């Protein structure tokens, strides 16, 4: 049985929507991620110029909460009466079969109003520091405030992170005061207000757990970042966050609390994603696509007339899985192993590269950050990008190039890119002529 009156299931995350490598959707002050960029949501209005959105998963969780609260009216009334002297008559709330669920629905809506105010707390402080807020989204596990940029100043992050829980405590206190002034006998109203008083304070406490990227974890990172580099502070906070997520998940398993298991999973993924993103950004500080790409002059290429059979033999011989396709020195497409595999073995002599190559080519500027190139590949689900310098095709960068370069930077400290390029094993090696590859 889920016991949502003992542990608040609702988390609040602040997500940073600034572009960055984000291997997993859903993240938070961005990932979670990640998470939000792939969510299907619709706008219901705006507060202080910030769009308020409902995710589709919210429509799932609202009736669930209404049901769970409604089904537990009896035990919750006992708790409220014992702890706050609420004097609520549980029998009066169950005279009709649907009455508990109506009360549950109102309480659930009130809970999400509280979550929205919590996110608004984060958002207004962030706005005061000059960070634009993309939106506040209510979803399966609560709320997400999406910042377009992440503050790296520890004081700013501290203040933005703590603002949410402070608002939740204030909402809890306000609910309690309204509860106190509501005369005994208004059983439904007193139930909802008493319930919201407890839950908003529980929400504040739960979010203060140092489980990065939840609020408490962000506060922890801010405090760690006072005395060490931001990336290091992030890694440490994320490790602690993952540890908490594991404990949370185990506790959820033992308590049969599915929502808590879900939150634990979410925290674990989001902590990993954001740590990776920050680590990569720090490691790749000042490294551009031009630094890690294979220059056009060093690339193996194929012609559009090459048969699939020949292409596969070349791939096997040269151990490359993707080639730029050149026609009269002009780049006309890109062909990868996955394209060639669409052709049945018996037909490989009949089909040519131009039949399967992709012509919708994704490009990246040579001057772009290496981490941006990786993000672009992940966003489009592709393994390589053409590198352009204004209109000119100047090279090819693969996911392997980026990951290998990251490996080298992380294991060696830093690389001076003014001299020799790091020679990665699976880097596309030289042999082709230096054709003038004009990118159409
Ligand atoms: Zn929060």
Short mmCIF file of C-alpha atoms and ligand atoms in Angstrom, two decimals:
data_model
loop_
_atom_site.label_atom_id
_atom_site.label_comp_id
_atom_site.label_asym_id
_atom_site.label_seq_id
_atom_site.Cartn_x
_atom_site.Cartn_y
_atom_site.Cartn_z
CA UNK A 1 0.00 0.00 0.00
CA UNK A 2 1.27 3.46 -0.75
CA UNK A 3 1.47 5.64 2.28
CA UNK A 4 1.47 9.08 0.83
CA UNK A 5 0.58 10.72 4.11
CA UNK A 6 3.84 9.65 5.67
CA UNK A 7 6.25 10.62 2.91
CA UNK A 8 5.56 13.34 0.41
CA UNK A 9 6.00 11.78 -3.00
CA UNK A 10 6.39 15.08 -4.72
CA UNK A 11 9.77 16.35 -5.72
CA UNK A 12 10.67 19.61 -7.17
CA UNK A 13 13.51 20.13 -9.53
CA UNK A 14 14.93 23.10 -11.22
CA UNK A 15 16.03 22.26 -14.69
CA UNK A 16 18.60 24.02 -16.78
CA UNK A 17 17.60 24.09 -20.42
CA UNK A 18 20.86 25.55 -21.58
CA UNK A 19 22.30 23.50 -24.44
CA UNK A 20 24.80 20.94 -23.24
CA UNK A 21 25.43 17.25 -23.74
CA UNK A 22 22.44 15.64 -22.21
CA UNK A 23 22.44 11.92 -22.74
CA UNK A 24 19.22 11.44 -20.88
CA UNK A 25 16.11 13.44 -21.11
CA UNK A 26 14.82 15.06 -18.02
CA UNK A 27 16.94 16.96 -16.04
CA UNK A 28 16.74 19.65 -13.42
CA UNK A 29 17.67 23.72 -12.22
CA UNK A 30 18.17 21.97 -16.27
CA UNK A 31 17.85 16.86 -17.11
CA UNK A 32 16.68 16.42 -15.35
CA UNK A 33 16.23 16.20 -17.39
CA UNK A 34 16.55 16.15 -19.72
CA UNK A 35 13.52 14.92 -18.98
CA UNK A 36 11.51 17.96 -19.80
CA UNK A 37 12.66 18.52 -23.35
CA UNK A 38 10.92 15.33 -24.39
CA UNK A 39 7.79 15.83 -22.37
CA UNK A 40 4.48 16.37 -24.06
CA UNK A 41 2.95 19.28 -22.25
CA UNK A 42 0.38 21.97 -22.74
CA UNK A 43 0.19 25.45 -21.38
CA UNK A 44 -2.58 26.39 -18.96
CA UNK A 45 -1.63 29.99 -18.26
CA UNK A 46 1.17 32.09 -16.91
CA UNK A 47 2.29 33.69 -13.66
CA UNK A 48 4.71 36.64 -13.54
CA UNK A 49 5.26 36.13 -17.25
CA UNK A 50 6.30 32.48 -16.73
CA UNK A 51 4.29 29.92 -18.73
CA UNK A 52 2.72 27.27 -16.50
CA UNK A 53 2.46 23.90 -18.25
CA UNK A 54 0.88 20.56 -17.49
CA UNK A 55 2.72 17.47 -18.65
CA UNK A 56 0.60 14.57 -19.89
CA UNK A 57 1.88 12.44 -17.00
CA UNK A 58 0.31 14.99 -14.65
CA UNK A 59 -3.13 14.04 -15.94
CA UNK A 60 -2.29 10.49 -14.89
CA UNK A 61 -1.05 11.35 -11.45
CA UNK A 62 -3.79 13.81 -10.44
CA UNK A 63 -6.62 11.24 -10.42
CA UNK A 64 -4.23 8.75 -8.79
CA UNK A 65 -3.56 11.18 -5.95
CA UNK A 66 -7.27 12.02 -5.67
CA UNK A 67 -7.98 8.30 -5.35
CA UNK A 68 -5.16 7.62 -2.87
CA UNK A 69 -6.11 10.55 -0.63
CA UNK A 70 -9.79 9.62 -0.86
CA UNK A 71 -9.07 6.00 0.01
CA UNK A 72 -7.12 7.02 3.11
CA UNK A 73 -9.47 9.60 4.57
CA UNK A 74 -10.03 7.53 7.72
CA UNK A 75 -6.36 7.08 8.76
CA UNK A 76 -5.45 10.65 7.75
CA UNK A 77 -8.33 12.09 9.81
CA UNK A 78 -7.03 10.10 12.80
CA UNK A 79 -3.57 11.59 12.33
CA UNK A 80 -4.90 15.15 11.92
CA UNK A 81 -7.18 14.82 14.94
CA UNK A 82 -4.40 13.41 17.09
CA UNK A 83 -1.69 15.86 16.01
CA UNK A 84 -3.61 19.10 15.45
CA UNK A 85 -6.76 18.54 17.47
CA UNK A 86 -8.62 18.88 14.19
CA UNK A 87 -11.90 17.47 15.49
CA UNK A 88 -12.84 16.20 12.05
CA UNK A 89 -15.74 13.76 11.81
CA UNK A 90 -14.55 11.10 9.37
CA UNK A 91 -18.05 9.66 9.07
CA UNK A 92 -19.31 12.99 7.68
CA UNK A 93 -16.78 12.74 4.83
CA UNK A 94 -17.88 9.26 3.81
CA UNK A 95 -21.68 9.60 3.71
CA UNK A 96 -21.62 9.13 -0.07
CA UNK A 97 -19.29 6.71 -1.82
CA UNK A 98 -17.88 9.50 -4.03
CA UNK A 99 -17.46 12.11 -1.30
CA UNK A 100 -13.98 10.98 -0.14
CA UNK A 101 -12.75 11.08 -3.73
CA UNK A 102 -14.11 14.60 -4.26
CA UNK A 103 -12.30 15.70 -1.10
CA UNK A 104 -9.24 13.80 -2.36
CA UNK A 105 -9.39 15.60 -5.71
CA UNK A 106 -9.59 19.02 -4.06
CA UNK A 107 -6.67 18.13 -1.77
CA UNK A 108 -4.65 16.83 -4.75
CA UNK A 109 -5.27 20.03 -6.72
CA UNK A 110 -4.31 22.03 -3.61
CA UNK A 111 -1.12 19.99 -3.35
CA UNK A 112 -0.13 20.81 -6.93
CA UNK A 113 -0.98 24.49 -6.39
CA UNK A 114 1.52 24.29 -3.52
CA UNK A 115 4.08 22.67 -5.83
CA UNK A 116 3.53 25.43 -8.40
CA UNK A 117 4.13 28.09 -5.72
CA UNK A 118 7.27 26.19 -4.67
CA UNK A 119 8.58 26.31 -8.26
CA UNK A 120 7.57 29.95 -8.47
CA UNK A 121 9.79 30.56 -5.44
CA UNK A 122 12.80 29.14 -7.32
CA UNK A 123 11.82 30.98 -10.49
CA UNK A 124 11.33 34.45 -9.05
CA UNK A 125 14.71 34.40 -7.29
CA UNK A 126 16.36 33.14 -10.49
CA UNK A 127 14.64 35.91 -12.45
CA UNK A 128 15.96 38.44 -9.95
CA UNK A 129 19.49 37.26 -10.79
CA UNK A 130 18.73 37.73 -14.47
CA UNK A 131 18.17 34.08 -15.48
CA UNK A 132 15.16 33.81 -17.79
CA UNK A 133 12.67 31.07 -16.85
CA UNK A 134 11.40 29.02 -19.79
CA UNK A 135 8.47 27.51 -17.94
CA UNK A 136 7.14 25.79 -14.86
CA UNK A 137 5.87 22.30 -15.65
CA UNK A 138 3.82 20.02 -13.44
CA UNK A 139 4.47 16.35 -14.15
CA UNK A 140 4.49 12.85 -12.70
CA UNK A 141 6.81 13.62 -9.78
CA UNK A 142 5.82 17.19 -9.03
CA UNK A 143 7.19 20.30 -10.60
CA UNK A 144 10.06 21.45 -12.75
CA UNK A 145 11.21 25.03 -13.11
CA UNK A 146 13.20 25.27 -16.32
CA UNK A 147 16.03 27.78 -16.25
CA UNK A 148 17.59 28.74 -19.55
CA UNK A 149 20.94 28.98 -17.85
CA UNK A 150 22.48 27.50 -14.75
CA UNK A 151 24.12 29.81 -12.23
CA UNK A 152 27.67 28.72 -11.40
CA UNK A 153 27.91 31.29 -8.62
CA UNK A 154 27.38 29.28 -5.43
CA UNK A 155 25.50 32.07 -3.64
CA UNK A 156 23.02 32.42 -6.47
CA UNK A 157 22.44 28.67 -6.71
CA UNK A 158 22.06 28.47 -2.93
CA UNK A 159 19.43 31.20 -2.87
CA UNK A 160 17.52 29.85 -5.88
CA UNK A 161 17.53 26.32 -4.43
CA UNK A 162 16.42 27.24 -0.93
CA UNK A 163 13.66 29.58 -2.10
CA UNK A 164 11.40 26.64 -3.06
CA UNK A 165 11.39 24.88 0.32
CA UNK A 166 10.97 28.25 2.08
CA UNK A 167 7.86 28.92 -0.02
CA UNK A 168 6.54 25.42 0.79
CA UNK A 169 6.94 26.06 4.52
CA UNK A 170 5.12 29.39 4.13
CA UNK A 171 2.32 27.70 2.17
CA UNK A 172 2.11 25.08 4.94
CA UNK A 173 1.90 27.79 7.61
CA UNK A 174 -0.76 29.69 5.62
CA UNK A 175 -2.77 26.47 5.23
CA UNK A 176 -2.49 25.90 8.98
CA UNK A 177 -3.68 29.44 9.79
CA UNK A 178 -6.68 29.01 7.47
CA UNK A 179 -7.30 25.64 9.11
CA UNK A 180 -7.32 27.31 12.55
CA UNK A 181 -9.83 30.01 11.55
CA UNK A 182 -12.16 27.50 9.84
CA UNK A 183 -14.91 26.58 12.34
CA UNK A 184 -15.17 23.00 13.55
CA UNK A 185 -17.94 21.28 11.62
CA UNK A 186 -16.63 22.28 8.20
CA UNK A 187 -15.15 18.82 7.99
CA UNK A 188 -14.14 18.81 4.32
CA UNK A 189 -12.49 22.25 4.45
CA UNK A 190 -10.64 21.47 7.68
CA UNK A 191 -9.49 18.15 6.26
CA UNK A 192 -8.09 19.72 3.09
CA UNK A 193 -6.39 22.62 4.90
CA UNK A 194 -4.94 20.39 7.62
CA UNK A 195 -3.73 17.92 5.01
CA UNK A 196 -2.11 20.71 2.95
CA UNK A 197 -0.45 22.17 6.06
CA UNK A 198 1.21 18.81 6.77
CA UNK A 199 2.02 17.97 3.15
CA UNK A 200 3.59 21.31 2.22
CA UNK A 201 5.92 21.12 5.21
CA UNK A 202 6.66 17.49 4.30
CA UNK A 203 7.34 18.63 0.73
CA UNK A 204 9.87 21.17 2.01
CA UNK A 205 11.59 18.57 4.22
CA UNK A 206 11.65 15.89 1.51
CA UNK A 207 13.13 18.27 -1.04
CA UNK A 208 15.81 19.30 1.44
CA UNK A 209 17.27 15.76 1.38
CA UNK A 210 20.78 16.16 -0.05
CA UNK A 211 19.78 14.06 -3.08
CA UNK A 212 21.14 16.07 -5.98
CA UNK A 213 19.50 17.31 -8.20
CA UNK A 214 16.73 17.86 -5.66
CA UNK A 215 16.83 21.17 -3.81
CA UNK A 216 18.86 19.89 -0.86
CA UNK A 217 21.43 18.45 -3.27
CA UNK A 218 21.74 21.78 -5.07
CA UNK A 219 22.26 23.52 -1.75
CA UNK A 220 24.93 20.93 -0.98
CA UNK A 221 26.65 21.57 -4.31
CA UNK A 222 26.52 25.31 -3.75
CA UNK A 223 28.19 24.86 -0.35
CA UNK A 224 30.80 22.46 -1.80
CA UNK A 225 31.50 24.88 -4.65
CA UNK A 226 32.66 27.49 -2.16
CA UNK A 227 35.94 25.67 -1.70
CA UNK A 228 36.46 23.61 -4.89
CA UNK A 229 35.89 23.82 -8.65
CA UNK A 230 32.29 23.72 -9.81
CA UNK A 231 32.75 20.46 -11.75
CA UNK A 232 34.30 18.73 -8.71
CA UNK A 233 31.52 20.00 -6.45
CA UNK A 234 28.97 18.69 -8.95
CA UNK A 235 30.58 15.24 -9.08
CA UNK A 236 30.62 14.98 -5.29
CA UNK A 237 27.04 16.21 -4.92
CA UNK A 238 25.94 13.81 -7.68
CA UNK A 239 27.65 10.85 -5.96
CA UNK A 240 25.87 11.63 -2.72
CA UNK A 241 22.65 12.11 -4.71
CA UNK A 242 23.01 8.68 -6.32
CA UNK A 243 23.67 7.10 -2.92
CA UNK A 244 20.51 8.72 -1.57
CA UNK A 245 18.61 7.56 -4.64
CA UNK A 246 19.67 3.97 -3.93
CA UNK A 247 18.57 4.23 -0.29
CA UNK A 248 15.34 5.86 -1.38
CA UNK A 249 14.72 3.09 -3.91
CA UNK A 250 15.40 0.35 -1.33
CA UNK A 251 13.14 2.07 1.18
CA UNK A 252 10.50 2.38 -1.53
CA UNK A 253 10.79 -1.34 -2.27
CA UNK A 254 10.48 -2.31 1.38
CA UNK A 255 7.52 0.04 1.88
CA UNK A 256 5.92 -0.96 -1.46
CA UNK A 257 5.89 2.73 -2.31
CA UNK A 258 5.92 2.84 -6.09
CA UNK A 259 6.09 6.62 -6.25
CA UNK A 260 9.16 6.69 -4.02
CA UNK A 261 10.83 4.08 -6.25
CA UNK A 262 10.01 6.27 -9.25
CA UNK A 263 11.45 9.35 -7.60
CA UNK A 264 14.60 7.41 -6.67
CA UNK A 265 15.04 6.28 -10.26
CA UNK A 266 14.50 9.82 -11.49
CA UNK A 267 16.99 11.28 -9.03
CA UNK A 268 19.62 8.68 -9.96
CA UNK A 269 19.31 9.30 -13.70
CA UNK A 270 19.19 13.05 -13.32
CA UNK A 271 22.19 13.16 -11.00
CA UNK A 272 24.22 11.07 -13.46
CA UNK A 273 23.16 13.14 -16.43
CA UNK A 274 23.90 16.48 -14.87
CA UNK A 275 27.24 15.35 -13.44
CA UNK A 276 28.25 14.09 -16.88
CA UNK A 277 27.14 17.29 -18.51
CA UNK A 278 29.03 19.52 -16.10
CA UNK A 279 32.11 17.29 -16.20
CA UNK A 280 32.17 17.33 -19.96
CA UNK A 281 31.68 21.07 -20.10
CA UNK A 282 34.57 21.59 -17.71
CA UNK A 283 36.84 19.08 -19.47
CA UNK A 284 36.10 20.56 -22.87
CA UNK A 285 36.58 24.14 -21.77
CA UNK A 286 37.99 25.90 -24.83
CA UNK A 287 38.07 22.75 -27.02
CA UNK A 288 36.37 23.32 -30.38
CA UNK A 289 35.08 20.95 -33.02
CA UNK A 290 38.06 21.89 -35.21
CA UNK A 291 40.38 20.53 -32.51
CA UNK A 292 38.94 17.01 -32.54
CA UNK A 293 37.49 16.56 -36.06
CA UNK A 294 39.07 14.61 -38.91
CA UNK A 295 39.98 17.22 -41.52
CA UNK A 296 38.43 16.81 -44.97
CA UNK A 297 41.87 16.16 -46.46
CA UNK A 298 42.32 13.10 -44.22
CA UNK A 299 38.93 11.54 -44.91
CA UNK A 300 38.14 8.36 -46.78
CA UNK A 301 35.26 9.03 -49.13
CA UNK A 302 33.08 7.04 -51.50
CA UNK A 303 31.31 7.98 -54.73
CA UNK A 304 27.52 7.78 -55.23
CA UNK A 305 28.05 5.00 -57.81
CA UNK A 306 29.81 2.66 -55.39
CA UNK A 307 27.78 -0.53 -54.94
CA UNK A 308 26.62 -1.54 -51.49
CA UNK A 309 28.71 -4.71 -51.83
CA UNK A 310 31.85 -2.67 -52.45
CA UNK A 311 30.94 -0.25 -49.68
CA UNK A 312 30.55 -3.06 -47.13
CA UNK A 313 33.85 -4.61 -48.19
CA UNK A 314 35.55 -1.25 -47.73
CA UNK A 315 33.95 -0.77 -44.34
CA UNK A 316 35.19 -4.21 -43.31
CA UNK A 317 38.70 -3.61 -44.69
CA UNK A 318 39.12 -0.10 -43.33
CA UNK A 319 37.01 -0.67 -40.24
CA UNK A 320 35.05 2.54 -40.74
CA UNK A 321 31.30 2.64 -40.35
CA UNK A 322 30.58 5.89 -42.14
CA UNK A 323 31.79 7.73 -45.24
CA UNK A 324 31.13 11.13 -46.78
CA UNK A 325 29.85 10.70 -50.35
CA UNK A 326 31.62 12.91 -52.90
CA UNK A 327 30.60 13.58 -56.50
CA UNK A 328 32.96 15.68 -58.63
CA UNK A 329 34.57 16.96 -55.47
CA UNK A 330 31.25 18.04 -54.02
CA UNK A 331 29.78 16.57 -50.91
CA UNK A 332 26.39 15.04 -51.73
CA UNK A 333 25.65 12.81 -48.77
CA UNK A 334 26.78 10.61 -45.94
CA UNK A 335 26.49 6.84 -45.85
CA UNK A 336 26.67 4.72 -42.70
CA UNK A 337 26.71 1.00 -41.95
CA UNK A 338 23.10 1.19 -40.81
CA UNK A 339 22.11 2.55 -44.25
CA UNK A 340 23.92 -0.27 -46.04
CA UNK A 341 22.32 -2.90 -43.81
CA UNK A 342 18.86 -1.96 -45.10
CA UNK A 343 19.74 -3.74 -48.35
CA UNK A 344 19.29 -7.52 -48.42
CA UNK A 345 22.53 -9.46 -49.05
CA UNK A 346 21.33 -10.75 -52.45
CA UNK A 347 20.62 -7.24 -53.66
CA UNK A 348 23.87 -5.61 -52.57
CA UNK A 349 25.27 -5.61 -56.10
CA UNK A 350 22.15 -3.98 -57.50
CA UNK A 351 21.97 -1.07 -55.10
CA UNK A 352 24.38 1.83 -54.96
CA UNK A 353 25.43 4.27 -52.28
CA UNK A 354 23.21 7.03 -53.70
CA UNK A 355 20.16 4.80 -53.10
CA UNK A 356 20.70 4.55 -49.37
CA UNK A 357 22.83 7.56 -48.35
CA UNK A 358 21.33 10.28 -46.21
CA UNK A 359 21.17 13.66 -47.86
CA UNK A 360 19.59 15.48 -44.93
CA UNK A 361 23.01 16.30 -43.53
CA UNK A 362 23.50 17.74 -40.09
CA UNK A 363 26.35 20.17 -39.78
CA UNK A 364 28.26 21.86 -37.01
CA UNK A 365 30.50 24.93 -37.19
CA UNK A 366 34.22 24.26 -36.82
CA UNK A 367 34.36 26.94 -34.14
CA UNK A 368 31.56 25.37 -32.07
CA UNK A 369 32.36 23.80 -28.70
CA UNK A 370 33.14 20.07 -28.85
CA UNK A 371 30.42 19.45 -26.27
CA UNK A 372 27.86 21.19 -28.50
CA UNK A 373 28.70 18.78 -31.32
CA UNK A 374 28.00 15.82 -29.04
CA UNK A 375 24.72 17.33 -27.96
CA UNK A 376 23.71 17.86 -31.57
CA UNK A 377 24.44 14.19 -32.36
CA UNK A 378 22.49 13.00 -29.34
CA UNK A 379 19.55 15.24 -30.17
CA UNK A 380 19.34 13.87 -33.71
CA UNK A 381 20.26 10.30 -32.83
CA UNK A 382 23.17 10.25 -35.28
CA UNK A 383 26.80 9.27 -34.95
CA UNK A 384 28.58 11.89 -37.06
CA UNK A 385 28.33 15.49 -38.11
CA UNK A 386 29.79 17.34 -41.07
CA UNK A 387 31.97 20.21 -39.98
CA UNK A 388 31.57 23.43 -41.89
CA UNK A 389 33.44 26.69 -41.85
CA UNK A 390 30.80 29.13 -43.05
CA UNK A 391 29.83 27.37 -46.33
CA UNK A 392 32.91 25.19 -46.74
CA UNK A 393 32.97 21.52 -45.77
CA UNK A 394 36.12 21.18 -43.68
CA UNK A 395 35.84 17.86 -41.89
CA UNK A 396 33.87 15.18 -40.10
CA UNK A 397 33.39 14.70 -36.39
CA UNK A 398 32.06 11.45 -34.92
CA UNK A 399 30.70 10.53 -31.54
CA UNK A 400 33.77 8.35 -31.10
CA UNK A 401 36.01 11.38 -31.76
CA UNK A 402 34.30 13.31 -29.00
CA UNK A 403 34.26 10.45 -26.49
CA UNK A 404 37.89 9.56 -27.19
CA UNK A 405 38.97 13.18 -26.81
CA UNK A 406 37.04 13.38 -23.55
CA UNK A 407 38.75 10.22 -22.33
CA UNK A 408 42.15 11.66 -23.17
CA UNK A 409 41.44 15.01 -21.55
CA UNK A 410 40.10 13.35 -18.41
CA UNK A 411 43.00 10.94 -18.06
CA UNK A 412 45.76 13.36 -18.94
CA UNK A 413 44.50 16.55 -17.40
CA UNK A 414 44.58 18.80 -20.41
CA UNK A 415 45.74 18.81 -23.99
CA UNK A 416 47.49 21.58 -25.84
CA UNK A 417 45.58 21.71 -29.09
CA UNK A 418 48.01 24.04 -30.78
CA UNK A 419 50.34 21.15 -31.68
CA UNK A 420 49.82 17.48 -32.63
CA UNK A 421 46.33 16.12 -32.60
CA UNK A 422 45.60 13.21 -30.30
CA UNK A 423 45.68 10.12 -32.49
CA UNK A 424 42.69 8.01 -31.62
CA UNK A 425 42.66 4.41 -32.77
CA UNK A 426 39.36 4.57 -34.54
CA UNK A 427 39.87 8.04 -35.94
CA UNK A 428 39.28 8.11 -39.68
CA UNK A 429 42.79 7.82 -41.12
CA UNK A 430 44.32 9.59 -44.03
CA UNK A 431 44.56 8.63 -47.64
CA UNK A 432 42.20 10.63 -49.76
CA UNK A 433 43.11 13.54 -51.93
CA UNK A 434 42.51 17.00 -50.61
CA UNK A 435 39.56 17.77 -52.79
CA UNK A 436 37.86 21.08 -52.45
CA UNK A 437 34.69 19.89 -50.81
CA UNK A 438 32.17 22.65 -51.17
CA UNK A 439 29.29 22.08 -48.88
CA UNK A 440 26.10 22.86 -50.83
ZN1 LIG B 1 12.37 22.83 -5.32
#
